[in-house]
CSV table of C-alpha atoms in Angstrom, one decimal:
chain,number,residue,atom,x,y,z
A,95,MET,CA,5.9,10.8,8.6
A,96,GLU,CA,7.8,13.7,6.9
A,97,TYR,CA,9.0,15.0,10.3
A,98,LYS,CA,12.7,15.0,9.5
A,99,TYR,CA,12.4,17.4,6.6
A,100,HIS,CA,10.9,20.3,8.6
A,101,GLU,CA,13.4,23.0,9.4
A,102,GLY,CA,14.2,24.0,13.0
A,103,TYR,CA,13.0,20.8,14.6
A,104,THR,CA,15.5,18.3,13.4
A,105,HIS,CA,18.3,18.8,16.0
A,106,ASP,CA,16.3,17.9,19.2
A,107,PHE,CA,14.0,15.1,18.0
A,108,VAL,CA,14.6,12.9,21.2
A,109,THR,CA,13.6,15.7,23.5
A,110,LEU,CA,10.6,16.6,21.4
A,111,LEU,CA,9.3,13.0,20.9
A,112,PRO,CA,6.6,13.1,23.6
A,113,ALA,CA,5.1,16.1,21.8
A,114,VAL,CA,5.3,14.3,18.4
A,115,GLN,CA,3.6,11.2,19.9
A,116,LEU,CA,0.9,13.5,21.5
A,117,ALA,CA,0.3,15.3,18.3
A,118,TYR,CA,0.0,11.9,16.4
A,119,ILE,CA,-2.4,10.1,18.8
A,120,THR,CA,-4.7,13.2,19.2
A,121,SER,CA,-4.8,14.1,15.5
A,122,GLN,CA,-7.8,12.9,13.4
A,123,HIS,CA,-7.1,10.2,10.9
A,124,LEU,CA,-8.8,10.1,7.5
A,125,THR,CA,-9.6,6.4,7.5
A,126,THR,CA,-11.3,6.2,11.0
A,127,GLU,CA,-12.2,10.0,11.1
A,128,LYS,CA,-11.1,9.7,14.8
A,129,SER,CA,-7.9,10.0,16.7
A,130,PRO,CA,-6.0,6.8,17.4
A,131,SER,CA,-6.2,7.3,21.2
A,132,LEU,CA,-10.0,7.5,20.9
A,133,VAL,CA,-10.2,4.5,18.7
A,134,GLU,CA,-7.9,2.3,20.9
A,135,LYS,CA,-8.7,3.5,24.4
A,136,GLY,CA,-12.0,5.3,24.1
A,137,TRP,CA,-10.8,8.6,25.4
A,138,LYS,CA,-8.5,11.5,24.5
A,139,PRO,CA,-5.4,11.8,26.8
A,140,LEU,CA,-5.2,14.9,29.0
A,141,PHE,CA,-2.0,16.3,30.3
A,142,PRO,CA,-1.3,18.7,33.2
A,143,VAL,CA,-1.1,21.5,30.7
A,144,ASP,CA,-4.7,20.8,29.8
A,145,HIS,CA,-5.8,21.4,33.4
A,146,LEU,CA,-4.0,24.9,33.5
A,147,LYS,CA,-6.6,27.5,34.5
A,148,THR,CA,-5.8,30.6,32.5
A,149,ASN,CA,-8.3,32.8,34.2
A,150,LEU,CA,-6.5,32.9,37.6
A,151,VAL,CA,-4.8,36.1,38.6
A,152,THR,CA,-1.4,34.6,39.0
A,153,ILE,CA,0.0,31.7,37.1
A,154,HIS,CA,3.4,30.2,37.9
A,155,PRO,CA,5.8,31.3,35.2
A,156,LYS,CA,7.2,27.8,34.8
A,157,ALA,CA,3.7,26.3,34.4
A,158,LYS,CA,2.9,29.0,31.8
A,159,TYR,CA,6.1,28.3,30.0
A,160,CYS,CA,5.5,24.6,29.9
A,161,HIS,CA,1.9,25.1,28.7
A,162,ASP,CA,3.0,27.5,25.9
A,163,MET,CA,5.9,25.2,24.9
A,164,TRP,CA,3.6,22.1,24.7
A,165,LYS,CA,0.9,24.0,22.8
A,166,ARG,CA,3.5,25.3,20.2
A,167,GLU,CA,5.0,22.0,19.7
A,168,CYS,CA,1.8,20.2,19.3
A,169,ASP,CA,0.6,22.8,16.9
A,170,GLN,CA,3.8,22.5,14.9
A,171,PHE,CA,3.7,18.6,14.8
A,172,SER,CA,0.0,18.7,13.9
A,173,LYS,CA,1.0,20.9,10.9
A,174,CYS,CA,3.8,18.5,10.0
A,175,ILE,CA,1.4,15.6,10.2
A,176,ALA,CA,-1.1,17.4,8.0
A,177,GLU,CA,1.5,18.2,5.4
A,178,ALA,CA,2.6,14.6,5.4
A,179,LYS,CA,-0.9,13.3,4.8
A,180,GLU,CA,-1.4,15.8,2.0
A,181,TYR,CA,1.9,14.8,0.5
A,182,ASN,CA,1.0,11.1,0.7
A,183,LYS,CA,-2.4,11.8,-0.8
A,184,GLN,CA,-1.0,13.6,-3.7
A,185,ARG,CA,1.6,10.7,-4.4
A,186,TYR,CA,-1.1,8.1,-4.2
A,187,ASP,CA,-3.5,10.0,-6.4
A,188,LYS,CA,-0.7,10.6,-9.0
A,189,ILE,CA,0.1,6.9,-9.4
A,190,HIS,CA,-3.2,5.2,-8.5
A,191,MET,CA,-5.3,3.8,-11.3
A,192,GLU,CA,-8.8,2.3,-10.7
A,193,PRO,CA,-9.0,-1.3,-12.2
A,194,ASP,CA,-10.4,-1.3,-15.7
A,195,PHE,CA,-12.0,-4.8,-15.5
A,196,LYS,CA,-15.4,-5.9,-14.4
A,197,GLU,CA,-17.1,-9.1,-13.2
A,198,GLY,CA,-17.0,-11.9,-15.9
A,199,ASP,CA,-13.7,-10.6,-17.6
A,200,GLN,CA,-10.7,-12.7,-18.2
A,201,VAL,CA,-7.7,-11.8,-16.0
A,202,LEU,CA,-4.1,-12.8,-15.3
A,203,VAL,CA,-2.9,-13.2,-11.8
A,204,SER,CA,0.7,-12.3,-10.8
A,205,THR,CA,2.9,-15.2,-9.6
A,206,LEU,CA,4.7,-12.8,-7.2
A,207,ASN,CA,3.7,-14.7,-4.1
A,208,PHE,CA,3.4,-18.2,-5.6
A,209,ASN,CA,6.1,-20.4,-4.2
A,210,ASN,CA,5.1,-23.7,-5.6
A,211,PHE,CA,6.8,-23.4,-9.0
A,212,LYS,CA,9.9,-25.2,-9.7
A,213,GLY,CA,13.0,-23.7,-11.3
A,214,PRO,CA,14.7,-20.3,-10.8
A,215,ASN,CA,12.5,-17.2,-10.2
A,216,LYS,CA,13.7,-15.4,-13.3
A,217,MET,CA,12.6,-18.2,-15.6
A,218,ARG,CA,9.0,-18.3,-14.2
A,219,ALA,CA,6.0,-16.7,-15.9
A,220,SER,CA,5.2,-13.4,-14.3
A,221,PHE,CA,1.5,-13.9,-14.7
A,222,VAL,CA,-0.7,-17.0,-15.0
A,223,GLY,CA,-4.1,-17.5,-16.3
A,224,PRO,CA,-6.6,-16.5,-17.8
A,225,PHE,CA,-9.1,-16.9,-15.1
A,226,THR,CA,-12.6,-15.6,-14.9
A,227,LEU,CA,-13.2,-12.8,-12.5
A,228,ILE,CA,-16.2,-13.8,-10.2
A,229,LYS,CA,-16.6,-10.7,-8.2
A,230,PHE,CA,-15.1,-7.7,-6.5
A,231,ILE,CA,-14.4,-7.9,-2.7
A,232,ARG,CA,-14.8,-4.2,-1.9
A,233,LYS,CA,-12.7,-2.3,-4.4
A,234,ASN,CA,-9.2,-3.5,-3.7
A,235,ALA,CA,-9.6,-7.3,-4.0
A,236,VAL,CA,-11.1,-9.7,-6.5
A,237,GLN,CA,-12.2,-13.3,-6.5
A,238,VAL,CA,-11.4,-15.4,-9.5
A,239,ARG,CA,-12.3,-19.0,-10.6
A,240,LEU,CA,-9.0,-20.9,-10.6
A,241,THR,CA,-8.3,-23.8,-12.8
A,242,GLU,CA,-7.6,-27.3,-11.4
A,243,GLU,CA,-3.8,-26.7,-11.4
A,244,PHE,CA,-4.2,-23.9,-8.9
A,245,SER,CA,-7.3,-25.3,-7.1
A,246,ARG,CA,-5.4,-25.5,-3.7
A,247,ARG,CA,-4.9,-21.7,-3.8
A,248,HIS,CA,-7.1,-19.2,-2.1
A,249,PRO,CA,-9.2,-17.4,-5.0
A,250,LEU,CA,-8.9,-13.9,-3.5
A,251,PHE,CA,-6.2,-11.6,-4.8
A,252,PRO,CA,-5.5,-7.9,-4.4
A,253,VAL,CA,-6.2,-5.8,-7.5
A,254,SER,CA,-2.5,-4.8,-7.7
A,255,LEU,CA,-1.7,-8.5,-8.5
A,256,VAL,CA,-4.3,-8.8,-11.3
A,257,LYS,CA,-4.2,-7.5,-14.8
A,258,PRO,CA,-6.8,-7.8,-17.7
A,259,TYR,CA,-6.2,-10.6,-20.1
A,260,PHE,CA,-6.1,-9.6,-23.9
A,261,GLN,CA,-6.4,-12.4,-26.5
A,262,THR,CA,-3.9,-11.9,-29.3
A,263,GLY,CA,-4.8,-12.7,-32.9
A,264,GLU,CA,-3.5,-16.2,-33.6
A,265,ASP,CA,-3.6,-15.6,-37.3
A,266,LYS,CA,-1.2,-12.6,-36.8
A,267,PHE,CA,1.3,-14.7,-34.7
A,268,ALA,CA,0.9,-18.1,-36.1
A,269,SER,CA,4.4,-19.2,-35.1
A,270,ARG,CA,4.1,-18.1,-31.5
A,271,ASN,CA,2.1,-21.0,-30.1
A,272,LYS,CA,4.2,-23.5,-32.1
A,273,THR,CA,6.5,-25.5,-29.7
A,274,TYR,CA,9.6,-27.1,-31.1
A,275,THR,CA,10.7,-30.4,-29.8
A,276,THR,CA,14.2,-31.8,-29.7
A,277,GLN,CA,13.2,-34.2,-32.6
A,278,ASP,CA,12.5,-31.1,-34.9
A,279,ILE,CA,15.9,-29.6,-33.9
A,280,VAL,CA,17.8,-32.7,-34.7
A,281,GLU,CA,16.1,-33.1,-38.1
A,282,VAL,CA,17.0,-29.4,-39.0
A,283,GLU,CA,20.7,-29.9,-38.0
A,284,TYR,CA,20.8,-33.2,-39.9
A,285,SER,CA,19.4,-31.6,-43.1
A,286,LEU,CA,21.8,-28.7,-42.8
A,287,GLY,CA,24.8,-31.0,-42.4
A,288,LEU,CA,25.8,-29.8,-39.0
């Protein structure tokens, strides 16, 4: 929450914390389209200031002050929460890209959460594969057909850990796939007289 950057309300955060919590649990969220209190408890919390009858002839000044203060603070924090939501939405929309692969494509899977490789992390391959993408699970996860080497792994991966596989032209990079053995290196050194 971007609360700390709003001027005028940073010095007394501890005293205003109940108002922040009230504003948060009574504000409508984008994902559920309901307030957290309504989702978790099934009702919206009411406070003594909500029961204040404004049509009475005389209202105690302390009760009126308390009601006005709570209303002002809740409005301010609701505005802060709305600004934070808008800021987070803009940041997400700026960097988010929809996956550009479809079912049946060849994809590479990140080894970020794979802990069964031997050797130091920096020497590991960043991605393994290619694997065939079987289907999308909603729009943020995919199911892939894993090879025998990875058959003990769960086949579902988040889209952020998957990238499309592009075949390189082997005729362009003929020496790339060639692996050199120690026998080849010894023969080269011997022929050079090293």
